Coordinates of C-alpha atoms in Angstrom, one line a residue:
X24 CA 0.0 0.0 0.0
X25 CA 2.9 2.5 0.8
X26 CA 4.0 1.8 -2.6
X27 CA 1.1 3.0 -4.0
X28 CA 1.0 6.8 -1.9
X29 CA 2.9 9.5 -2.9
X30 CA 3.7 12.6 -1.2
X31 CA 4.0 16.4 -2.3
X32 CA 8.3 16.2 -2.6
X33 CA 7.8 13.0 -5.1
X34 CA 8.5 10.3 -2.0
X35 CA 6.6 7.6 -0.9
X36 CA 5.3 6.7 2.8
X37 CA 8.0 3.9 4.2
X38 CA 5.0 2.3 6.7
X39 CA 1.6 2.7 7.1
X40 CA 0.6 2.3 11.0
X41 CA -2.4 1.8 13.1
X42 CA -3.2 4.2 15.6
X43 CA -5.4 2.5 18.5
X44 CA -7.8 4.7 20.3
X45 CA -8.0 4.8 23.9
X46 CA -11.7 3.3 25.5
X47 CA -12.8 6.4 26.5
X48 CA -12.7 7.4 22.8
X49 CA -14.5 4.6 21.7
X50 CA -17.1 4.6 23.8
X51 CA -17.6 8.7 22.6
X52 CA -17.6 7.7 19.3
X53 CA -20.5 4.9 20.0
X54 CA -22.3 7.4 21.7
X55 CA -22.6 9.7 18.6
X56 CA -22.4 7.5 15.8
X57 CA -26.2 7.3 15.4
X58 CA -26.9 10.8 14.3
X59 CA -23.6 10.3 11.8
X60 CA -25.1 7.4 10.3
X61 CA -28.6 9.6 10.2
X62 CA -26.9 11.9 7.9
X63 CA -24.6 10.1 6.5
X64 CA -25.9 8.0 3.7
X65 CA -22.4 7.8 2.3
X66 CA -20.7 6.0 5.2
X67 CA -23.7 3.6 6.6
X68 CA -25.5 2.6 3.0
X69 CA -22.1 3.0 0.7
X70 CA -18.7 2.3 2.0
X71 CA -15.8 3.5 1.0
X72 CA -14.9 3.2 -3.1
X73 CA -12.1 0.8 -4.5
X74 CA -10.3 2.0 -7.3
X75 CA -8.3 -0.2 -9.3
X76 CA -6.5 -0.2 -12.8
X77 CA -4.6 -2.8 -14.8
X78 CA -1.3 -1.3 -13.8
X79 CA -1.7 -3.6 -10.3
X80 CA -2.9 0.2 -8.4
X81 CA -5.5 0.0 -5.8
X82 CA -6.5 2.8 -4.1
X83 CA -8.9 3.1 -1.3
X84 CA -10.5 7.2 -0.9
X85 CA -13.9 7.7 1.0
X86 CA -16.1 9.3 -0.9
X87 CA -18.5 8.5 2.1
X88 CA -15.8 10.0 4.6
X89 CA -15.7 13.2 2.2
X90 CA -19.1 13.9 2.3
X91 CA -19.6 12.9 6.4
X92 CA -16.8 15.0 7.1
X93 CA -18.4 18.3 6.3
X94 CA -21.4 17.5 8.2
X95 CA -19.7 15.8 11.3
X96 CA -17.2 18.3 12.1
X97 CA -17.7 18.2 16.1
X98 CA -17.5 14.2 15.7
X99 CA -14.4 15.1 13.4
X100 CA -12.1 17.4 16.2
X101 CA -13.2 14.9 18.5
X102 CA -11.2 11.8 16.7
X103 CA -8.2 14.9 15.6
X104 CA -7.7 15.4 19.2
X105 CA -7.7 12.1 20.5
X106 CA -5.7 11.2 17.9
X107 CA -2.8 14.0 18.9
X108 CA -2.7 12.1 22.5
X109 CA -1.1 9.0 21.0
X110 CA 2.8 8.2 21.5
X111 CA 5.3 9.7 19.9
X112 CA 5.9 7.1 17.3
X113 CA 2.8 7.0 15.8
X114 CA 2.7 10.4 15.6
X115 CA 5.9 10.8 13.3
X116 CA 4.9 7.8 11.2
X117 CA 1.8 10.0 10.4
X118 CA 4.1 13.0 9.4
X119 CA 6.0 11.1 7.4
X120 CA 3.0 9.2 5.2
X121 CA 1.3 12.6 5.0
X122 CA -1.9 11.7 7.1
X123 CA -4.3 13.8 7.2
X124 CA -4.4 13.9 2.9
X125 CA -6.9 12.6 0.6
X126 CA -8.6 11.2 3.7
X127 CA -5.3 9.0 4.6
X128 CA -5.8 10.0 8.0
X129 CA -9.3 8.1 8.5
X130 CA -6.9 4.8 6.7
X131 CA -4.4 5.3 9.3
X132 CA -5.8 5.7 12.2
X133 CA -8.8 3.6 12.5
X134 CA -8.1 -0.3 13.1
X135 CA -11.6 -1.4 12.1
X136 CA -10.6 -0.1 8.4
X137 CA -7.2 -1.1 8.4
X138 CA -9.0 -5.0 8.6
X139 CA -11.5 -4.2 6.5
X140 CA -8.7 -2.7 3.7
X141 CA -7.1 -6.0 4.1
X142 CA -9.7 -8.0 2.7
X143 CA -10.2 -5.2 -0.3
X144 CA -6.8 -5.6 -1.5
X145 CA -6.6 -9.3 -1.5
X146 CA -9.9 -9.7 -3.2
X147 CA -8.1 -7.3 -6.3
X148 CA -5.4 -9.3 -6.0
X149 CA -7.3 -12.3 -7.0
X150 CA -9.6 -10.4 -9.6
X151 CA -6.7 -9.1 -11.2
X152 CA -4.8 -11.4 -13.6
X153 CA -1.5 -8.7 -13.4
X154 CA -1.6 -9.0 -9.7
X155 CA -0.7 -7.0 -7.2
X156 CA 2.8 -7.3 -5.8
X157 CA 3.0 -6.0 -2.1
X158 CA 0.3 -6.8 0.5
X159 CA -0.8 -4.6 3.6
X160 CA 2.0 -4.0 6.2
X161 CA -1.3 -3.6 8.8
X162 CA -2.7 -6.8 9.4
X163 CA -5.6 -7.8 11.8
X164 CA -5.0 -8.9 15.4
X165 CA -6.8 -11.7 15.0
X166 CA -4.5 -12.9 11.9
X167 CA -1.7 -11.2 13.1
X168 CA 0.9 -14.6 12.5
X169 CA -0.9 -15.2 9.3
X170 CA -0.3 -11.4 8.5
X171 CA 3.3 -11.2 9.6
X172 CA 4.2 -14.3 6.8
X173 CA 2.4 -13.0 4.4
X174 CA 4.7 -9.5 5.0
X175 CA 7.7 -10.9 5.2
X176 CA 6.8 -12.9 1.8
X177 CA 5.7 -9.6 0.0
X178 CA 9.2 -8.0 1.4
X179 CA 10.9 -10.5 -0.5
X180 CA 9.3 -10.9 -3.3
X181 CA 9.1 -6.9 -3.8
X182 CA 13.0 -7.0 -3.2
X183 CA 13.5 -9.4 -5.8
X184 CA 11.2 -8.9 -8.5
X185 CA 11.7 -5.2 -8.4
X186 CA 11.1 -2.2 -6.4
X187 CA 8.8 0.9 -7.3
X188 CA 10.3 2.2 -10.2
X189 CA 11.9 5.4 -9.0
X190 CA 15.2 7.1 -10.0
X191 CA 16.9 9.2 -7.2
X192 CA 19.8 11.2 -8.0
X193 CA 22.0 12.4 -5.4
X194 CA 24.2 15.3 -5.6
X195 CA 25.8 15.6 -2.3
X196 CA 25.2 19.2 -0.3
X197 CA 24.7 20.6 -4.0
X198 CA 21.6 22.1 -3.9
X199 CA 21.9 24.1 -7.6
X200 CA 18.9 22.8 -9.3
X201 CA 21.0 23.2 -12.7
X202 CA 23.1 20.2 -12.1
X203 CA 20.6 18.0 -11.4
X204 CA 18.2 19.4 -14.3
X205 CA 21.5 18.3 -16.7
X206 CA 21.9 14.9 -15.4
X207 CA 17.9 13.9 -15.6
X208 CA 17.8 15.6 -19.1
X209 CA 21.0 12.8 -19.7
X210 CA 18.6 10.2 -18.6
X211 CA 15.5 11.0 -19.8
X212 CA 17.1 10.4 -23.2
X213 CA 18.5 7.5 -22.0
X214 CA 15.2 5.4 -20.2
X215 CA 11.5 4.8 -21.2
X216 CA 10.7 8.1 -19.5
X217 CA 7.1 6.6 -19.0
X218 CA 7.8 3.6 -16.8
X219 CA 10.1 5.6 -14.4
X220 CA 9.9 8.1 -11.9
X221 CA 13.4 10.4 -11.3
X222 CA 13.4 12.6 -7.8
X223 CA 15.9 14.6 -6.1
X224 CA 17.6 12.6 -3.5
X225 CA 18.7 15.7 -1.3
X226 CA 21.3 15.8 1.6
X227 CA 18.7 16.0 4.6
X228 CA 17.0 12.9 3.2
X229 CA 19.5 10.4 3.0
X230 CA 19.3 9.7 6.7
X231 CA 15.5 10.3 6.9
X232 CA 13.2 9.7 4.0
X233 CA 12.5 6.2 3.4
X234 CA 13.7 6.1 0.1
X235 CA 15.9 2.7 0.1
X236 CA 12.3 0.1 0.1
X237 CA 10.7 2.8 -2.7
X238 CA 13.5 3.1 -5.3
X239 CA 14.9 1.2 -7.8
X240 CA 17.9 2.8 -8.7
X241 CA 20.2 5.6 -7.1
X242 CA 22.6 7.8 -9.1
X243 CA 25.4 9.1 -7.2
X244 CA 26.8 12.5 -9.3
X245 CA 29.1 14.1 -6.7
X246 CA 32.6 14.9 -6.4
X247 CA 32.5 15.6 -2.7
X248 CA 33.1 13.2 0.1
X249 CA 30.6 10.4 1.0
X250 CA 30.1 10.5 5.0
X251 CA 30.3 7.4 6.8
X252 CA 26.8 7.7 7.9
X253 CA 25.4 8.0 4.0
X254 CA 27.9 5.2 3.0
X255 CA 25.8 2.9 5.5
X256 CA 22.8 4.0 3.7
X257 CA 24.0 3.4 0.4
X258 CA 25.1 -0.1 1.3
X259 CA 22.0 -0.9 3.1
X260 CA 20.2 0.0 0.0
X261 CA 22.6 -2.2 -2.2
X262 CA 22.2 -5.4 0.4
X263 CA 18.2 -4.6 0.1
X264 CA 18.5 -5.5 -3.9
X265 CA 18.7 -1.9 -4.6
X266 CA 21.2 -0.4 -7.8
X267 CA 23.7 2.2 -7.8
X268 CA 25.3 4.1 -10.6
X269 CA 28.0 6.3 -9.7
X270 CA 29.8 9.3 -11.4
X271 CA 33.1 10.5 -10.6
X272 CA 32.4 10.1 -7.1
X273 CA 34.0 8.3 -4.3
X274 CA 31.8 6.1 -3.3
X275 CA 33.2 2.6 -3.6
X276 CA 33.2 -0.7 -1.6
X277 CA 34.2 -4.5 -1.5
X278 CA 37.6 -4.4 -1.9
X279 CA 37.4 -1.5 -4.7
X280 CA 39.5 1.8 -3.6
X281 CA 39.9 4.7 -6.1
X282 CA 43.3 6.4 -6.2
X283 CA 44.3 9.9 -8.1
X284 CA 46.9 9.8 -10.9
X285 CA 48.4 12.9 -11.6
X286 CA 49.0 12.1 -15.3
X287 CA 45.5 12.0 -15.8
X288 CA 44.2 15.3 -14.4
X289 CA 40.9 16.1 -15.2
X290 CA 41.0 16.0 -19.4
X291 CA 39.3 14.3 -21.7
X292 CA 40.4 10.6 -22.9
X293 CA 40.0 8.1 -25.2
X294 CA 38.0 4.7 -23.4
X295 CA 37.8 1.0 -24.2
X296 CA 34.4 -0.2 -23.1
X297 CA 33.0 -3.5 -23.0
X298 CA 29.3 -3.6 -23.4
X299 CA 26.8 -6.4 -22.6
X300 CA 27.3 -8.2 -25.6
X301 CA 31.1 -8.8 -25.6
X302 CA 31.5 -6.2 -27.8
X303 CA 34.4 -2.9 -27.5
X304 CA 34.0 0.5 -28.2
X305 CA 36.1 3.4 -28.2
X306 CA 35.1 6.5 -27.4
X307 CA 36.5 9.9 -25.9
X308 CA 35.4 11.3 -22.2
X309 CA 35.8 13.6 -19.5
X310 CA 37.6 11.9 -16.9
X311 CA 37.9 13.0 -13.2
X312 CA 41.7 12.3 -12.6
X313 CA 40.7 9.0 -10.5
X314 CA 41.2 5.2 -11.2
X315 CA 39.6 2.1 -9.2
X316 CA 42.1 -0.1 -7.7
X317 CA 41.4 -3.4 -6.4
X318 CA 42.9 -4.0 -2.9
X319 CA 41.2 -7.4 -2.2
X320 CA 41.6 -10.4 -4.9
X321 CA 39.5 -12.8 -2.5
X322 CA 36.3 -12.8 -4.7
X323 CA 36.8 -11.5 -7.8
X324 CA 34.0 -13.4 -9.1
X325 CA 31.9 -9.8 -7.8
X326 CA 34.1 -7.6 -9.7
X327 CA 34.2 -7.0 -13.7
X328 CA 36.2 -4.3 -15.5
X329 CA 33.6 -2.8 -17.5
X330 CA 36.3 0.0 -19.2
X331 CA 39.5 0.6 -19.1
X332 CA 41.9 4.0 -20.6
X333 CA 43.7 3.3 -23.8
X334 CA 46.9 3.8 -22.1
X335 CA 50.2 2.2 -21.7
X336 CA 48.6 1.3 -18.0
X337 CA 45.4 0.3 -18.8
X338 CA 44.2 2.1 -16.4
X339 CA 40.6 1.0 -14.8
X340 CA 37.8 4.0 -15.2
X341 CA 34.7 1.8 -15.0
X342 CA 33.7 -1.5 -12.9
X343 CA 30.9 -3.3 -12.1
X344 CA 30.2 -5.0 -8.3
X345 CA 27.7 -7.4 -7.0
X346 CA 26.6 -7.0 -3.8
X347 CA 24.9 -9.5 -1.2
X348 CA 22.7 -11.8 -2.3
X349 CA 19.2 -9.8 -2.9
X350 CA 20.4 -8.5 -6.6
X351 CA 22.4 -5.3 -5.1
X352 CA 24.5 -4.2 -8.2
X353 CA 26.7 -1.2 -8.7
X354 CA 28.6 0.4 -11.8
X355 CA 31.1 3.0 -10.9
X356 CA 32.6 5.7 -13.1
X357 CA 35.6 7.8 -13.1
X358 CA 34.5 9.1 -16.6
X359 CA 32.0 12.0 -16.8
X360 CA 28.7 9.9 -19.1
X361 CA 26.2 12.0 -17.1
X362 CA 27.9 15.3 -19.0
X363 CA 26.7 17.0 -21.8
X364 CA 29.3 18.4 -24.2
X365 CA 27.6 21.7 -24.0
X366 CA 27.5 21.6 -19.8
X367 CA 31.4 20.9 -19.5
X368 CA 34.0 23.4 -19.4
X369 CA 36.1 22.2 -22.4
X370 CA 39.8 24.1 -22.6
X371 CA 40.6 23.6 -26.4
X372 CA 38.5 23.6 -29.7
X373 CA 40.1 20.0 -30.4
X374 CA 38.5 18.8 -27.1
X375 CA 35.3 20.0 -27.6
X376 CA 35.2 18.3 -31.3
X377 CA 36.7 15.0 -29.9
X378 CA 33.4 14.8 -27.3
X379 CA 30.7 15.7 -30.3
X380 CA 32.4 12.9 -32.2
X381 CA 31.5 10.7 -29.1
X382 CA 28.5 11.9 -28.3
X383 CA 26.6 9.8 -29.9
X384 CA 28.7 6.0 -28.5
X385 CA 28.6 8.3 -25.0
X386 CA 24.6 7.4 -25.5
X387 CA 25.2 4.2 -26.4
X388 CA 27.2 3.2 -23.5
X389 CA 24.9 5.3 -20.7
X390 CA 22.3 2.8 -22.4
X391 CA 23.9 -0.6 -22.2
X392 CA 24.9 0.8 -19.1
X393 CA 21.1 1.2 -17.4
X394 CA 19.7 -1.7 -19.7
X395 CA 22.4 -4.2 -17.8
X396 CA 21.3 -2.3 -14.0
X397 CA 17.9 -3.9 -15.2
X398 CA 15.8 -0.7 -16.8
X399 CA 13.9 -0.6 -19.6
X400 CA 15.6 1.9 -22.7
X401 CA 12.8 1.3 -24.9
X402 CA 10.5 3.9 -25.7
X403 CA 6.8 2.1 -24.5
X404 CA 3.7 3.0 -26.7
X405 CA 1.5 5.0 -24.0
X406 CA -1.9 4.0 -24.7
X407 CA -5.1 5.9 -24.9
X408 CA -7.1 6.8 -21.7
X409 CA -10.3 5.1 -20.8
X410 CA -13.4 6.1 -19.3
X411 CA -13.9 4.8 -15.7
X412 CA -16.8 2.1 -14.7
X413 CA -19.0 2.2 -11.6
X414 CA -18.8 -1.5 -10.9
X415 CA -21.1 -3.0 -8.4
X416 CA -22.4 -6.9 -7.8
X417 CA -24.5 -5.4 -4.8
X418 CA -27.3 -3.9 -6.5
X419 CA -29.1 -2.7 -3.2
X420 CA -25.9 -0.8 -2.4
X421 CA -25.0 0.3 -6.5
X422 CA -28.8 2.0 -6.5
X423 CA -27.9 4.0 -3.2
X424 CA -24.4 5.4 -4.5
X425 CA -26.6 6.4 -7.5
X426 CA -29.3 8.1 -5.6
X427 CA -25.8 9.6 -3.7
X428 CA -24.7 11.0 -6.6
X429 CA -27.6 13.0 -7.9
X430 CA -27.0 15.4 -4.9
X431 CA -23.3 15.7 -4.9
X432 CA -23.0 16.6 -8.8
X433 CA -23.9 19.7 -10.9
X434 CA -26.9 19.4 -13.5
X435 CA -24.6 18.3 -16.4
X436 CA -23.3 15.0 -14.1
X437 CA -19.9 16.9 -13.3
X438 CA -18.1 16.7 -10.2
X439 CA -15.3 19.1 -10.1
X440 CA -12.1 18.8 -8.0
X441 CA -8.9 20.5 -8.2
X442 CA -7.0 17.9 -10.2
X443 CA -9.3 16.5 -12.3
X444 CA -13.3 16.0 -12.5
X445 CA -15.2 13.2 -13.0
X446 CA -18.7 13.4 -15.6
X447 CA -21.2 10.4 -14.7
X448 CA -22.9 9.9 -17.5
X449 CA -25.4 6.7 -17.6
X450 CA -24.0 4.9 -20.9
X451 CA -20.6 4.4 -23.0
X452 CA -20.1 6.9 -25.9
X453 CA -17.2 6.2 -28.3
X454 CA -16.9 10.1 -28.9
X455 CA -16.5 10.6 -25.1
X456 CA -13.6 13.0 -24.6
X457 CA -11.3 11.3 -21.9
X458 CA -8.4 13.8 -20.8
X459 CA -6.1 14.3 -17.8
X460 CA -8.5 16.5 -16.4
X461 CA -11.8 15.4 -17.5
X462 CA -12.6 11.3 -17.0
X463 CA -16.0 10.6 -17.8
X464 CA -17.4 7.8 -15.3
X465 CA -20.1 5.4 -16.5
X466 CA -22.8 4.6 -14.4
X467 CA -24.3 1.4 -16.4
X468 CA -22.2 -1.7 -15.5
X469 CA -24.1 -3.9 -18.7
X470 CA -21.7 -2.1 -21.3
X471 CA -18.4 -2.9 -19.2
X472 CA -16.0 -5.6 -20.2
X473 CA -12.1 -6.0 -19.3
X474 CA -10.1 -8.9 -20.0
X475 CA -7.5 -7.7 -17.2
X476 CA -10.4 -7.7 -14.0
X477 CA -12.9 -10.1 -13.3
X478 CA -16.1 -8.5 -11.1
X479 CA -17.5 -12.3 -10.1
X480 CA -14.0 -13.3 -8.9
X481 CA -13.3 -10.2 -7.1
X482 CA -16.8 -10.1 -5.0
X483 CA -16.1 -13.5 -4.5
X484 CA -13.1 -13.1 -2.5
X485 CA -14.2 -9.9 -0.7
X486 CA -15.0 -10.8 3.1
X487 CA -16.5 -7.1 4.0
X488 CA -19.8 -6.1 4.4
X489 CA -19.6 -2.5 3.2
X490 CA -15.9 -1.5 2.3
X491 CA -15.2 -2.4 -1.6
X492 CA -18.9 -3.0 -2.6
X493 CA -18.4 -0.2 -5.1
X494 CA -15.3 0.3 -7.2
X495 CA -14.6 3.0 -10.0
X496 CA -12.5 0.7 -12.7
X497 CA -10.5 2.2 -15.6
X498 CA -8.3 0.4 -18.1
X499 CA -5.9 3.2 -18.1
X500 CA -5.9 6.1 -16.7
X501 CA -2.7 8.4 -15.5
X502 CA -2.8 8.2 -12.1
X503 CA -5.6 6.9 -9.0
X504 CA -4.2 9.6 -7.0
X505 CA -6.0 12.5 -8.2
X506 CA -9.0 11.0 -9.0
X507 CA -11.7 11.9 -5.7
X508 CA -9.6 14.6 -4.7
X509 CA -11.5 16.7 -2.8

């Protein structure tokens, strides 16, 4: 589920916790919850609303919590202040997952929907024939050793198979957004730009965000010192299956050291450099003045030369290690690929034509790079939007979300929000316009067919009584995030 939340600086939430509330509380809340469910149709007769696409997303967001929200406020400040009295813990694990928006807070803190989300996200599991890779770090107390297994087997498999596909690149205490502008542009012509996400990895977040679970691949660009405490981090993301592609940095480990050669300064030089497929190529960079030396031969089996200087030493510029045992992998570089010709300070006019002559094999070997660190360099078709489907096998429960909706939209169907807005409309058009912005939502489930979710096998496996009955379903759309904002 973490995986699946993103917050406003581009990270994602490391854990989702419960927060318990005391038995005073409870017993406050039981005492009011009549006149809620009196005037709250939403919350008593609905539930809250699945919604799920093909790319393995589910997201749960309350329309029912929206609309009982603006007519329970005393019930509201009630829960907000019980809530602040809760340890210490909790209360940070809330800051850091953003509680509090798009209704996250209502998911975090109350236990009776953190069992009830359970059993929505395993039922989508099953209906979908993708499948969704992580499961729910909050389990219920009564299945609390079934739970924990079925954790620890998502942890692994999520290690293994492959994190959340974000790109962090870390610049040290640089915080000039120009150089890390440059080395994302490098990428971005590099990767399928539209199956990755690339973020900032700043300073202050090294030791705090929980980046290592929620990325796939870190670039390290920096010429300054790695501290000891950030060297642990970067290791601990390498021994969690995590990749690392480093520039002209000093970051280095098992047995690699890099040493400065005077001859070399920091000049451009002609490379030898073997790509995936045995092949060489030759090609002239900017190098930083450093070479990797190996200092332990115990295992070389971890180490490959990937690129050596055509020199009488043969010096080593680029290597390749293999860390622990989860698929940890890193390439280091004491040549300058992340450089464009036109961002480097190039002394002579016979420099500067020797790097636009290699400009184009400096591509090539970023590529073969990334491609062997396990990304994708293909440019993926991105396929036309689809309308979204009120999906219900309840149809006691589909009739009152309908009746629901005919006060909570405008006279044309349209239910505005600040991100995009959502037009019921009864029946599928071909000529509906589906944008960004605007997703039409079709009421009438007899049209709807998807080869990618099954509504019979997903109500079969849902075990709740209200949560899930209704989902909005859509093919494709660009993100589940924005879709009942508001």
């Amino acid at each position: 589920m973490e995986d699946r939340l993103e917050m406003d600086n581009g990270m994602v939430p490391h854990k989702i916790v419960s927060v318990h509330l005391p038995e005073s509380t409870l017993k406050e809340l039981a005492q009011v919850a009549p006149s809620v469910k009196e005037r709250s149709i939403s919350s008593t007769q609905i539930g809250e609303v699945t919604l799920a696409d093909t790319s393995g997303t589910t997201l749960k967001s309350g329309l029912g919590v929206a609309e009982s929200a603006g007519q329970g406020e005393e019930e509201k400040s009630k829960l907000e202040k019980e809530s602040e009295c809760e340890d210490e813990s909790s209360s940070l694990s809330d800051k850091e997952i953003g509680a509090g928006e798009h209704h996250h807070l209502h998911l975090s803190s109350c236990h009776e929907c953190l069992q009830l989300e359970n059993s929505t996200i395993e039922s989508v599991r099953f209906a979908s024939t993708e499948n969704i890779p992580e499961l729910s770090d909050n389990c219920s107390s009564k299945l609390e050793e079934k739970s924990n297994d079925c954790l620890a087997r998502g942890i692994k498999r999520v290690n293994l198979a492959g994190k959340p596909p974000n790109i962090l690149i870390y610049l040290g205490s640089e915080t000039a957004k120009v150089e890390f502008e440059q080395v994302k542009s490098i990428l971005q012509e590099c990767i399928d730009t539209d199956s990755y996400t690339i973020y900032h990895l700043r300073e202050e977040q090294v030791l705090k965000a929980p980046w290592i679970d929620n990325s796939l691949l870190l670039i390290i660009a920096t010429g300054e010192p790695i501290s000891e405490e950030n060297h642990k981090q970067f290791m601990k993301f390498l021994s969690k299956g995590g990749k690392i592609l480093s520039f002209s940095s000093s970051f280095t480990f098992d047995g690699i050291q890099i040493k400065r050669k005077s001859k070399l300064k920091k000049t451009i030089h002609e490379l030898v450099v073997s790509k995936m497929d045995s092949t060489e190529i030759k090609l002239n960079l900017l190098v930083s003045g450093y070479i990797f030396e190996e200092v332990m031969k115990e295992d070389t089996s971890k180490v490959k030369i990937l690129s050596r200087l055509n020199n009488a030493d043969k010096d080593t510029v680029i290597v390749h290690l293999i860390h622990g045992s989860s698929g940890g992998e890193a390439i280091l570089s004491q040549a300058h690929l992340e450089l464009d010709i036109n961002s480097m300070d190039v002394q002579t006019e016979e420099d500067f034509n020797l790097l636009k002559l290699s400009n184009t094999k400096r591509y090539e070997v970023l590529k073969d790079i990334l491609i062997s660190l396990g990304l994708s360099c293909e440019l993926s078709e991105i396929p036309m939007l689809s309308p979204i489907y009120v999906l219900s096998s309840d149809e006691e429960i589909h009739l009152a979300f309908l009746k629901w909706l005919e006060g909570n939209v405008d006279a044309e169907g349209l239910r505005a929000s600040s991100k995009v807005s959502l037009k019921f409309v009864s029946s599928c058009d071909p000529k509906m316009e589906v944008t960004p912005s605007l997703m039409p939502v079709v009421t009438e489930m007899r049209s709807f067919s998807s080869g990618h979710f099954s509504l019979n096998t997903y109500q079969q496996n849902l075990q709740t009584k209200k949560l899930g009955k209704i989902i909005l379903f859509a093919e494709v759309t660009t993100t589940t995030m924005n879709l009942l904002d508001g």
